[in-house]
mmCIF file of C-alpha atoms in Angstrom:
data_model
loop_
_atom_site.group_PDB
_atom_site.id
_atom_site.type_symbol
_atom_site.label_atom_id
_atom_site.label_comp_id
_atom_site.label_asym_id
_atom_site.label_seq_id
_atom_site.Cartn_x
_atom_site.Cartn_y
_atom_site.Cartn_z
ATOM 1 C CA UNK A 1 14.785 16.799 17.615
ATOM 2 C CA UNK A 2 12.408 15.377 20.353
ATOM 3 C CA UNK A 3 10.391 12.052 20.007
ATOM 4 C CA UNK A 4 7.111 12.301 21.385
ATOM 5 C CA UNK A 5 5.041 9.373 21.910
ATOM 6 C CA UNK A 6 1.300 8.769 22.031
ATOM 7 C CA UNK A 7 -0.858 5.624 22.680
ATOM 8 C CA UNK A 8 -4.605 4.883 22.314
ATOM 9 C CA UNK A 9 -6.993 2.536 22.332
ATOM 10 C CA UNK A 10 -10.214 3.157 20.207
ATOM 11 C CA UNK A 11 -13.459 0.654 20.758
ATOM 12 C CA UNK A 12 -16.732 1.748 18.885
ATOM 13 C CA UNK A 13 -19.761 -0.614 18.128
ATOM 14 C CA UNK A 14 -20.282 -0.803 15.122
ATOM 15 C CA UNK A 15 -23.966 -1.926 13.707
ATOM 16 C CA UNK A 16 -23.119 -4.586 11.234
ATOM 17 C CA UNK A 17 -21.492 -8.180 10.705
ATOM 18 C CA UNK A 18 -17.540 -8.389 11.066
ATOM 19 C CA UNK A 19 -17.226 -9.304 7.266
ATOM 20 C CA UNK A 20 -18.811 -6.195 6.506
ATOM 21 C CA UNK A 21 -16.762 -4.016 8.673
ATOM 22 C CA UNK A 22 -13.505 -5.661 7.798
ATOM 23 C CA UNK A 23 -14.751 -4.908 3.819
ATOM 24 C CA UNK A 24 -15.461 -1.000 4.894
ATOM 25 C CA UNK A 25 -12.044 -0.983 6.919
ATOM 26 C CA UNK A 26 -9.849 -2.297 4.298
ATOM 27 C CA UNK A 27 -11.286 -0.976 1.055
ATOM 28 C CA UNK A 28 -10.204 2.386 -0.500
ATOM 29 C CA UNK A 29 -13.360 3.735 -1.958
ATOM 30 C CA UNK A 30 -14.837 3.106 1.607
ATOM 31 C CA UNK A 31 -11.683 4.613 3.507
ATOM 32 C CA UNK A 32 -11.965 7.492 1.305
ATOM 33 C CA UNK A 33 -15.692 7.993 2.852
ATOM 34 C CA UNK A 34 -15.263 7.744 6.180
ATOM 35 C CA UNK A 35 -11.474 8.035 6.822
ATOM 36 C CA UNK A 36 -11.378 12.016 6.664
ATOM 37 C CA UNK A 37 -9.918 13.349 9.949
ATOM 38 C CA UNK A 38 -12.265 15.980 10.594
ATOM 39 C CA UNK A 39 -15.758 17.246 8.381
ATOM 40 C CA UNK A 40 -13.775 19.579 6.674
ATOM 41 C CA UNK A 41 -11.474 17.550 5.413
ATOM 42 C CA UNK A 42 -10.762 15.236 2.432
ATOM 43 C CA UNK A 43 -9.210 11.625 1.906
ATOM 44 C CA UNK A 44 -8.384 10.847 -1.655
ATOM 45 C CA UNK A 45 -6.658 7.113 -2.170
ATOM 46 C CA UNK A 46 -3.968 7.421 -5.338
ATOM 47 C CA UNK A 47 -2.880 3.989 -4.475
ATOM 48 C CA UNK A 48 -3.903 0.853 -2.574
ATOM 49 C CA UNK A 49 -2.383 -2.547 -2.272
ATOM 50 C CA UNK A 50 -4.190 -3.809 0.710
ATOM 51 C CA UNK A 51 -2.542 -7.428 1.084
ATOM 52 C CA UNK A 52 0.670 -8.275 3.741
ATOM 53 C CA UNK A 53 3.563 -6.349 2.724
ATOM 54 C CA UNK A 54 1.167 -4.000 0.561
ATOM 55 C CA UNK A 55 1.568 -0.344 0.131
ATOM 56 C CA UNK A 56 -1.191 2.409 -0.029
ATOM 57 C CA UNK A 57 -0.800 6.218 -0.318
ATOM 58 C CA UNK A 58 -3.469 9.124 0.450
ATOM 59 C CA UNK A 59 -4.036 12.434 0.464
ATOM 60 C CA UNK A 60 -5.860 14.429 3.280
ATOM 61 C CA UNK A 61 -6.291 17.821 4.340
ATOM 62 C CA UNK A 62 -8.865 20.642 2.681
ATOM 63 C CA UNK A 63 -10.641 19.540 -0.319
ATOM 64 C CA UNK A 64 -8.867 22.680 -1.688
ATOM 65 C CA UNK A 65 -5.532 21.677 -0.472
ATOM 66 C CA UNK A 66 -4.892 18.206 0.203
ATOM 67 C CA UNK A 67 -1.469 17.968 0.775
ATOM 68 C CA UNK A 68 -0.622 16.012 3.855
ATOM 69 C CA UNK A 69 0.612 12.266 2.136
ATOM 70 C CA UNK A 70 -0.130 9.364 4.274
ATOM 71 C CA UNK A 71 2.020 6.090 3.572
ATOM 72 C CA UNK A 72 0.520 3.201 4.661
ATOM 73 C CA UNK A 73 2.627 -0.055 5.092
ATOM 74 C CA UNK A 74 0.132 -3.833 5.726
ATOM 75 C CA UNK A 75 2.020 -6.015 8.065
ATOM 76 C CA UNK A 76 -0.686 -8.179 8.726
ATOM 77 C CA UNK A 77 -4.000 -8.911 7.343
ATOM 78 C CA UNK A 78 -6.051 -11.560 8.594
ATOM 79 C CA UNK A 79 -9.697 -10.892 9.835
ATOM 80 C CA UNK A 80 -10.641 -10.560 12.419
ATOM 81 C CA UNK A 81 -6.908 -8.466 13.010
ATOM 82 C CA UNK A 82 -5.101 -6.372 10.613
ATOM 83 C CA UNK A 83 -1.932 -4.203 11.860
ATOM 84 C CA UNK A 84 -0.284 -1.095 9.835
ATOM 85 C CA UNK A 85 2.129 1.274 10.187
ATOM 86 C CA UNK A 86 0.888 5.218 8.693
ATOM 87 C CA UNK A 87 3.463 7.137 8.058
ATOM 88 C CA UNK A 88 2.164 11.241 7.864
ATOM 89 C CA UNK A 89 4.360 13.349 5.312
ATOM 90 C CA UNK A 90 3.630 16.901 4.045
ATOM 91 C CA UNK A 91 6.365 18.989 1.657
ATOM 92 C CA UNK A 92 8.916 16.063 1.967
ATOM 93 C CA UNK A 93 8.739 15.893 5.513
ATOM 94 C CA UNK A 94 7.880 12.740 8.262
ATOM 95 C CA UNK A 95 5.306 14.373 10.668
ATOM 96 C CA UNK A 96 4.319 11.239 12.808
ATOM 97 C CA UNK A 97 4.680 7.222 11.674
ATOM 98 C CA UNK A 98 2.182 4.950 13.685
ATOM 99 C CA UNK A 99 1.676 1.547 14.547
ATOM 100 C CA UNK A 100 -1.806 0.637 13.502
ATOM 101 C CA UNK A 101 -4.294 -2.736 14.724
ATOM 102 C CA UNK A 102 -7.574 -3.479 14.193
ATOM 103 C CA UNK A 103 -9.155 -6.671 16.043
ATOM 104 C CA UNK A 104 -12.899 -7.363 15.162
ATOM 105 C CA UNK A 105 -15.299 -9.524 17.709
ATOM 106 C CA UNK A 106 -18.560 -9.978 16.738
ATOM 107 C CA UNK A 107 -21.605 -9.110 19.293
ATOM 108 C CA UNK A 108 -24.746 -10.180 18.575
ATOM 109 C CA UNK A 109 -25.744 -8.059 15.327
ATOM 110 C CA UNK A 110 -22.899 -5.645 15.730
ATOM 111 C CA UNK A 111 -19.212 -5.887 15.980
ATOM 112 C CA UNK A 112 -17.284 -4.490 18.350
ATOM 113 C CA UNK A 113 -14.055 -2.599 16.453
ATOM 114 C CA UNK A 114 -11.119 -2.060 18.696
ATOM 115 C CA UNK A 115 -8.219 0.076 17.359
ATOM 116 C CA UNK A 116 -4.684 0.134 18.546
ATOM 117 C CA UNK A 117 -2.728 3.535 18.019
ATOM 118 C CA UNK A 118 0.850 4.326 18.761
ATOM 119 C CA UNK A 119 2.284 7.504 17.296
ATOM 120 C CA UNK A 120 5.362 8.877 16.889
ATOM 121 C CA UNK A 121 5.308 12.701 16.573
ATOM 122 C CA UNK A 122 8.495 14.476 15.127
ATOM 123 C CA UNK A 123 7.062 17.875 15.056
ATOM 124 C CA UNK A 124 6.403 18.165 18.777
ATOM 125 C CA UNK A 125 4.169 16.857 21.358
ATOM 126 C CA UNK A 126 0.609 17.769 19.538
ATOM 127 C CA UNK A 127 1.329 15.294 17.202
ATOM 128 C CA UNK A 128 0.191 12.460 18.818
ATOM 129 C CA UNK A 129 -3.362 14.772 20.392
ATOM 130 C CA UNK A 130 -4.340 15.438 16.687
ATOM 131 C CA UNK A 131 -3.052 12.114 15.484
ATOM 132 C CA UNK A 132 -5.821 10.910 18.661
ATOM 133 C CA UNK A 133 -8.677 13.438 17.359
ATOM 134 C CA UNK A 134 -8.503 12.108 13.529
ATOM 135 C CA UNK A 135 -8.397 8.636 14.326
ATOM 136 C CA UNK A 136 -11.590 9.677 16.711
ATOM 137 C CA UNK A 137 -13.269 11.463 14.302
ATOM 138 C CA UNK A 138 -13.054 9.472 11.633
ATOM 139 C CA UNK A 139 -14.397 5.993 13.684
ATOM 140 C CA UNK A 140 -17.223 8.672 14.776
ATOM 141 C CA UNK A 141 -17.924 8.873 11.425
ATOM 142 C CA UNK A 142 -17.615 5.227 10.673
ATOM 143 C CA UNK A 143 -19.976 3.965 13.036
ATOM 144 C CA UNK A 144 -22.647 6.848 12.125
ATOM 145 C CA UNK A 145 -22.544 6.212 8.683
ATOM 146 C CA UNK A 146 -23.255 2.423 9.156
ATOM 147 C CA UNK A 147 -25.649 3.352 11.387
ATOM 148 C CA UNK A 148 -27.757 5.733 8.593
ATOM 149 C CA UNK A 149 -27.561 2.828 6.342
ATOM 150 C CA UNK A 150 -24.837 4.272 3.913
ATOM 151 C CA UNK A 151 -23.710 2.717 0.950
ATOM 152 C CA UNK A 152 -20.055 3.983 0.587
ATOM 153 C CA UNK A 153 -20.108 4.074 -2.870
ATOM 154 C CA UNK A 154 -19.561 7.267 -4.638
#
């Protein structure tokens, strides 16, 4: 088995306060909106303890099919920084497991989101490109959605 490695560093703008951004990070129903890796995808929460030392598990992949688990493990939750490890499982089997931060600075009306990423693939070295292009997406996403004045409710 190989290890390969991947890190990033993320920074969108996001158009609203850092209390409301940390809210829209850190809550499921929100996640579930604008966490989805790519358009065609899904993100369906089944269980969230966001606190230090909480647990939360998803489900991603096609709204048909859903079956890639994501574990998530809080380390450390204290806006304006949070840090997480995501651990990527499908049919029993560890994909990737990542090392997750968020750090939040307001700038004038909008708040300036950075994201640490460091992945571990164990299925070869596209893990940690595609690991890259959801995280990508799904700020994209994030920061368009605030921007059209959603309400990430369902």
């Amino acid at each position: 088995m190989t290890l390969d490695t991947g890190s990033f560093t993320f920074t969108r703008d996001i158009a609203c306060a850092p209390d409301r951004l940390w809210h829209l990070l850190t809550d499921a129903k929100a996640r579930e909106i604008w966490g989805t890796p790519s358009d065609e995808h899904v993100l369906i929460v089944d269980q969230a303890d966001v606190r230090e030392g909480g647990r939360d598990r998803h489900r991603c992949g096609p709204a048909d099919a859903p079956d890639f688990i994501v574990d998530t493990y809080w380390l450390k939750l204290s806006a304006p920084v949070a840090s997480f490890t995501e651990t990527l499982i499908i049919g029993g089997d560890i994909l990737t497991t990542s090392l997750v931060s968020y750090h939040l600075v307001q700038s004038g009306a909008a708040t300036t989101l950075t994201v640490e990423l460091t992945t571990h693939s164990f299925v070869g070295p596209d893990g940690p490109n595609e690991h890259q292009s959801g995280w990508d997406h799904s700020l994209n996403r994030l920061k368009t959605l605030v921007a059209d004045g959603h309400s990430f409710t369902r």
